[in-house]
PDB file of C-alpha atoms in Angstrom:
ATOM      1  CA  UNK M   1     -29.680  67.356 -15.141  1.00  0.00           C
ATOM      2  CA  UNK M   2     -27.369  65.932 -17.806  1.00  0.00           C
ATOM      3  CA  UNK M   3     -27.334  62.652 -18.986  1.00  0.00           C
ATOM      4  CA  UNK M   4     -24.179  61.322 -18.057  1.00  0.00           C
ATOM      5  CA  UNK M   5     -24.455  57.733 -20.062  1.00  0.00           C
ATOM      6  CA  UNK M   6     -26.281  57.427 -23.760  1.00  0.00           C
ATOM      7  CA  UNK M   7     -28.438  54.300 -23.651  1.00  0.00           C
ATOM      8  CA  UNK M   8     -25.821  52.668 -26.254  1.00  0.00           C
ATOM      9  CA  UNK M   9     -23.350  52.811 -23.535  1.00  0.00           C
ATOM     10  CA  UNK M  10     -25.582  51.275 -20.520  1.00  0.00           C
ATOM     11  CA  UNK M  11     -25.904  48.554 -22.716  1.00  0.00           C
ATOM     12  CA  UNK M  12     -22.142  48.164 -23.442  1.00  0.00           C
ATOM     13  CA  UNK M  13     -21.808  48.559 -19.925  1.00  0.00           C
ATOM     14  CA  UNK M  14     -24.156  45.920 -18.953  1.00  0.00           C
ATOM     15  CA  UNK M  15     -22.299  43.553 -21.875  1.00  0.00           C
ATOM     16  CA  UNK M  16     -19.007  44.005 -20.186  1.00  0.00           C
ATOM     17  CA  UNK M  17     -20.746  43.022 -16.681  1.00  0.00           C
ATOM     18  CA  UNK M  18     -22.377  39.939 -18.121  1.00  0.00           C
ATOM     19  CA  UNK M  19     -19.089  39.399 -19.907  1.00  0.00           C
ATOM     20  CA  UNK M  20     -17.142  39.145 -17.120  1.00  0.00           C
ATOM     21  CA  UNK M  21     -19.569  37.310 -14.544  1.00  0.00           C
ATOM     22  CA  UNK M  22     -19.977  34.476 -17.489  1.00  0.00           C
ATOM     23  CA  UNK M  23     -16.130  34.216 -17.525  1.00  0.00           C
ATOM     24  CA  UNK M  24     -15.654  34.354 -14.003  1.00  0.00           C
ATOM     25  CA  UNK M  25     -17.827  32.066 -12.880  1.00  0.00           C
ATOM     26  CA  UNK M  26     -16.095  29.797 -15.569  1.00  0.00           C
ATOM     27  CA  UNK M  27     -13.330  30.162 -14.151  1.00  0.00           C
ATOM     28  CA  UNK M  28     -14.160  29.687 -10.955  1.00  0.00           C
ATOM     29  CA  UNK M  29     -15.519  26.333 -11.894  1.00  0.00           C
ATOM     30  CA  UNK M  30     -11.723  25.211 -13.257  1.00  0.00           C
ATOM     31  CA  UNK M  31     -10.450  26.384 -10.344  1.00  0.00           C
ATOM     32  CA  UNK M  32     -13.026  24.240  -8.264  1.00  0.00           C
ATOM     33  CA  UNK M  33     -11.626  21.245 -10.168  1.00  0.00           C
ATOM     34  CA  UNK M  34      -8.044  22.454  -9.583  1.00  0.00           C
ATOM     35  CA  UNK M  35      -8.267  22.459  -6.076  1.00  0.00           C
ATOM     36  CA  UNK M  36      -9.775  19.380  -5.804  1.00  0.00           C
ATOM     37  CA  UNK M  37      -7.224  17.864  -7.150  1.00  0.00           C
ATOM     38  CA  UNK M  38      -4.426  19.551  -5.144  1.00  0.00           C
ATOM     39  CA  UNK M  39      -6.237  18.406  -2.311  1.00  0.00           C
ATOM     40  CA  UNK M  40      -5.906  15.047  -3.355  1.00  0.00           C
ATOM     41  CA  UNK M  41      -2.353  15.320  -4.088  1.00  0.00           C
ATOM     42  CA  UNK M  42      -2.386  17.745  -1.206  1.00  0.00           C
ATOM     43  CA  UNK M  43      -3.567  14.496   1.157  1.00  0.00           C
ATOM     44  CA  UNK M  44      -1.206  12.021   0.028  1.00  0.00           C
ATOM     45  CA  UNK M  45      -1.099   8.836   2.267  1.00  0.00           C
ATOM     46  CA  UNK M  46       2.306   8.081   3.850  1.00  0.00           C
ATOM     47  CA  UNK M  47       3.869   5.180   5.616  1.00  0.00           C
ATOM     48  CA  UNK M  48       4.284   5.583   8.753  1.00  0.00           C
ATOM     49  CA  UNK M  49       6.250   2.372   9.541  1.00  0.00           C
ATOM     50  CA  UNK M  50       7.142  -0.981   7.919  1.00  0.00           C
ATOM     51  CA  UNK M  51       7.490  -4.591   9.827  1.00  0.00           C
ATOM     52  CA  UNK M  52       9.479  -7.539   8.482  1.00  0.00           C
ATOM     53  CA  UNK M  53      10.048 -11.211   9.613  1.00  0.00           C
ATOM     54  CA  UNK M  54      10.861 -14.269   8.203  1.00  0.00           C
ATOM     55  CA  UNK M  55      10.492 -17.545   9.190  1.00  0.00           C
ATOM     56  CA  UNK M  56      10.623 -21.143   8.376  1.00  0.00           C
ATOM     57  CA  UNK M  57       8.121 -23.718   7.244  1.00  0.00           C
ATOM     58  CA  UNK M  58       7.818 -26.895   5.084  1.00  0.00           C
ATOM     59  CA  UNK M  59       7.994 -25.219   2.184  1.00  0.00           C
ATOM     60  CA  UNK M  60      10.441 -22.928   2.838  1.00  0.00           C
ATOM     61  CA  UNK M  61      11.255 -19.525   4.320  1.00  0.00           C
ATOM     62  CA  UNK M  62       8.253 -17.563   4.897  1.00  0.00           C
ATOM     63  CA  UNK M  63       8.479 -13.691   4.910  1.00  0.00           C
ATOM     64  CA  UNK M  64       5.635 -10.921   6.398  1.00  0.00           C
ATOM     65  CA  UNK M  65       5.725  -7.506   5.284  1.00  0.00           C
ATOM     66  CA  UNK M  66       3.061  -5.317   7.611  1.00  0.00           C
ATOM     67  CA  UNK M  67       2.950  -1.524   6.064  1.00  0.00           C
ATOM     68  CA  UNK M  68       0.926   0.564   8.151  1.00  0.00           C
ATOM     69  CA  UNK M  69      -0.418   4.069   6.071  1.00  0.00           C
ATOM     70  CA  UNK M  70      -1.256   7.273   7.448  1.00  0.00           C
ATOM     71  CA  UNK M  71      -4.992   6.903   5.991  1.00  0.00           C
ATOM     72  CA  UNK M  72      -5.124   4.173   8.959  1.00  0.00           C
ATOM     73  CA  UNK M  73      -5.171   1.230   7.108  1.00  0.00           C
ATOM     74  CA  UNK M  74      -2.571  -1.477   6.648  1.00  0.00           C
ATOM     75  CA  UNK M  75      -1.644  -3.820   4.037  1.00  0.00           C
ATOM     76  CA  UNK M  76      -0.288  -7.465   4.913  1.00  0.00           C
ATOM     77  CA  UNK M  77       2.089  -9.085   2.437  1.00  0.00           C
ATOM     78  CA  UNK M  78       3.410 -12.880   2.882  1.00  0.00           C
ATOM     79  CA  UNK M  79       5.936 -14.582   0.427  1.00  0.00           C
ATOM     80  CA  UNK M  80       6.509 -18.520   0.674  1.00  0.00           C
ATOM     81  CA  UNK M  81       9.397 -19.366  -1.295  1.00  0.00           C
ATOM     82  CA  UNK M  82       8.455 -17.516  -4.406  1.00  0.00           C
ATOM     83  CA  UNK M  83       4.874 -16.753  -4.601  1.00  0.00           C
ATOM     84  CA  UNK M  84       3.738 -13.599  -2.635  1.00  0.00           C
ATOM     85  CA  UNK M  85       0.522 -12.618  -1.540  1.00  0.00           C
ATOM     86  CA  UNK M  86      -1.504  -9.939  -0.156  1.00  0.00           C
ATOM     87  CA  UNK M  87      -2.860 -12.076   3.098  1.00  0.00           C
ATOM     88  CA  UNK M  88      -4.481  -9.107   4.687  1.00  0.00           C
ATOM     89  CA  UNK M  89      -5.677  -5.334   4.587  1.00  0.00           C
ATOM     90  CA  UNK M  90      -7.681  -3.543   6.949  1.00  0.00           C
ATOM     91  CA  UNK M  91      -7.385  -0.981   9.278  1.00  0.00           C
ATOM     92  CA  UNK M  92      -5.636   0.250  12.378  1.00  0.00           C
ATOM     93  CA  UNK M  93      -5.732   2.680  15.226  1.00  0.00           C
ATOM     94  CA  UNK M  94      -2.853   3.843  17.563  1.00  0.00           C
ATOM     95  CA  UNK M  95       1.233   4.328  16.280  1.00  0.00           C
ATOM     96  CA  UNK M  96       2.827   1.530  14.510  1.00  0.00           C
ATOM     97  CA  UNK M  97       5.990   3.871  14.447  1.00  0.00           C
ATOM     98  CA  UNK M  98       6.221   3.265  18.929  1.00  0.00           C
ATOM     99  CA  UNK M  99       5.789   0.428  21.052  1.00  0.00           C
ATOM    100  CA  UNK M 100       2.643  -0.190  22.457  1.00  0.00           C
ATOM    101  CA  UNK M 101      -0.901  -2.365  21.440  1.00  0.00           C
ATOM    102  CA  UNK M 102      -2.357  -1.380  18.014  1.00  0.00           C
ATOM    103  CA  UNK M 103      -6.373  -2.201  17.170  1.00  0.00           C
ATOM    104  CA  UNK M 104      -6.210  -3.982  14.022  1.00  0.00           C
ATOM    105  CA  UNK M 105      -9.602  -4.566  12.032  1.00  0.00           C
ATOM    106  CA  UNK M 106      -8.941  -6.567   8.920  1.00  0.00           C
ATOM    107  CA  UNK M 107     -11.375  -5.674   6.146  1.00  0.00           C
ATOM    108  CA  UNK M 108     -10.847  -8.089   3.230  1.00  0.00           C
ATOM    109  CA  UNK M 109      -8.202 -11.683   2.995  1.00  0.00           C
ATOM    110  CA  UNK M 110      -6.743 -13.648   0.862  1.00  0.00           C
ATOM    111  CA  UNK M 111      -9.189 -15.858  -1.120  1.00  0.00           C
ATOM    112  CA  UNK M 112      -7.070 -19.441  -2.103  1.00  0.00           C
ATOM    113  CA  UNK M 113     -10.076 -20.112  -4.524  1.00  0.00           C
ATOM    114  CA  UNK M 114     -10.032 -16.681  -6.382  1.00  0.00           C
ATOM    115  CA  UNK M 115      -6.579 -15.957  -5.702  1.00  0.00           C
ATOM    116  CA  UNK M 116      -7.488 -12.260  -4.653  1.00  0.00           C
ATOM    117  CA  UNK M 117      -8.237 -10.464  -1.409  1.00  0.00           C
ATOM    118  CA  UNK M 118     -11.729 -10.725  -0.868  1.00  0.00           C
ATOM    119  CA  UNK M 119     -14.244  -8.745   1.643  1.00  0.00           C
ATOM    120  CA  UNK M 120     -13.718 -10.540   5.124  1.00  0.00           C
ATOM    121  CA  UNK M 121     -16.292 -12.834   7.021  1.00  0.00           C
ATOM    122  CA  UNK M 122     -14.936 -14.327   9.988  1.00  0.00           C
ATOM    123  CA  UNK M 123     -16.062 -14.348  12.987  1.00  0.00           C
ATOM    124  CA  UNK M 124     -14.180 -11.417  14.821  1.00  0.00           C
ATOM    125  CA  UNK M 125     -11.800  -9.136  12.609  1.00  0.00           C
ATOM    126  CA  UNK M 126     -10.173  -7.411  14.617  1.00  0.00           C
ATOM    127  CA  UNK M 127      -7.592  -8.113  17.317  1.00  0.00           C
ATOM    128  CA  UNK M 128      -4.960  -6.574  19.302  1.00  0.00           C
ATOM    129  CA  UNK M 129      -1.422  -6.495  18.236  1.00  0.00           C
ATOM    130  CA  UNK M 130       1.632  -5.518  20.777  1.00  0.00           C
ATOM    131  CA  UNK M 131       4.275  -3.868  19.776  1.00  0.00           C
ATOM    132  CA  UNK M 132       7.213  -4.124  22.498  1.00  0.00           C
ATOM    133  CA  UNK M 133      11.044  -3.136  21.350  1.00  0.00           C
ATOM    134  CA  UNK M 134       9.853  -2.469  18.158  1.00  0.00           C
ATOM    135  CA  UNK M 135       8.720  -6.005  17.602  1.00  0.00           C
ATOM    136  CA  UNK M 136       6.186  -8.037  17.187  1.00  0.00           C
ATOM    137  CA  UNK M 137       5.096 -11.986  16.657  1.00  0.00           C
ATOM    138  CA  UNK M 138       2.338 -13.313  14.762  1.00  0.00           C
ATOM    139  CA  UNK M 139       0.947 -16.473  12.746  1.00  0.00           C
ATOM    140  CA  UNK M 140      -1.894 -16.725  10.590  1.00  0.00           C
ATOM    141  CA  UNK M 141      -4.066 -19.441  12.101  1.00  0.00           C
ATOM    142  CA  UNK M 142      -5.017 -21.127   8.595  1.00  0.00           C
ATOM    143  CA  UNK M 143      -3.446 -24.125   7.598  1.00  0.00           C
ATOM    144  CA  UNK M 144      -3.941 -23.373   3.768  1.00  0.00           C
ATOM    145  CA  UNK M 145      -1.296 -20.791   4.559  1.00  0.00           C
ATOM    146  CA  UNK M 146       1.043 -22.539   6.468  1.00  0.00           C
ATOM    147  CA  UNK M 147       2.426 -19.754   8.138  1.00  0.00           C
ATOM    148  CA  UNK M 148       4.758 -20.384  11.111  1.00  0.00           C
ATOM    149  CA  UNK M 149       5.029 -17.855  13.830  1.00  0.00           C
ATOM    150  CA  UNK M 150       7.295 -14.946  12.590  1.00  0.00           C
ATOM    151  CA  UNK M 151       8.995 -12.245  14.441  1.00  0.00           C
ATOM    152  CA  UNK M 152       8.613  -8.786  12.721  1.00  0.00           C
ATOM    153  CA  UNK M 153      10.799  -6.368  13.607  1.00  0.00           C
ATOM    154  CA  UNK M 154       9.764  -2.631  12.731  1.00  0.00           C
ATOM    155  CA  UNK M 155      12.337  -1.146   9.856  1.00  0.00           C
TER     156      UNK M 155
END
């Protein structure tokens, strides 16, 4: 039989293989990162709907902004006069964008002390909320808020 391959050229053979596996799985790896991130970017969290209302207290107009994601969570925004704050986030299940009763969970409040949201320890954080005509009332039971019942009415 006749050689068909010196031994010089199984060796530059087996260079060319371990060559290309090295690069290719080092490639592979930057592509693992790329399509994490397009996954990320891929998943981007939408709104899904946006409630307003405003209503008066003592010191003023008060205005609620409710933005409900499509992650399931929910971010609630109050502005007295003119100082806004984050009041609540949490999360949610059913469609904000219909009528019908949402489950809301709140997950962290606003802290008067720290002036922040902090992690929530009330009793019982979560409670329905009824959506009818694309509208809604609420009021924040705490008096450091001073928040009068407002009508929100989906945007």
């Amino acid at each position: 039989m006749r050689k068909i391959f010196s031994s010089k050229t199984h060796w530059f053979i087996a260079l060319i293989l371990a060559a290309t596996l090295v690069f290719g799985f080092a490639g592979c790896s930057s592509d693992s990162d790329d399509d994490d991130d397009s996954t990320t970017t891929n998943n981007t969290t939408t709104t899904v709907a946006v409630y307003k209302g405003t209503a008066t207290n003592s010191a003023g107009d008060v205005t609620g902004t409710v933005t409900f994601l499509s992650d399931g969570t929910f971010s609630w925004g109050l502005t007295v006069g003119n100082i806004s704050i984050p009041a609540l986030t949490g999360t949610y299940s059913g469609n904000p964008a219909a009528d019908g009763i949402l489950s809301m969970t709140i997950k962290k409040a606003y802290d008067d002390d720290s002036e922040q949201l902090v992690d929530y320890t009330g009793n019982d954080g979560t409670f329905p909320l009824e959506i009818t005509d694309g509208k809604f009332s609420f009021n924040f039971d705490e008096d450091e808020l001073e928040s009068p019942e407002i009508e929100y009415t989906r945007q």
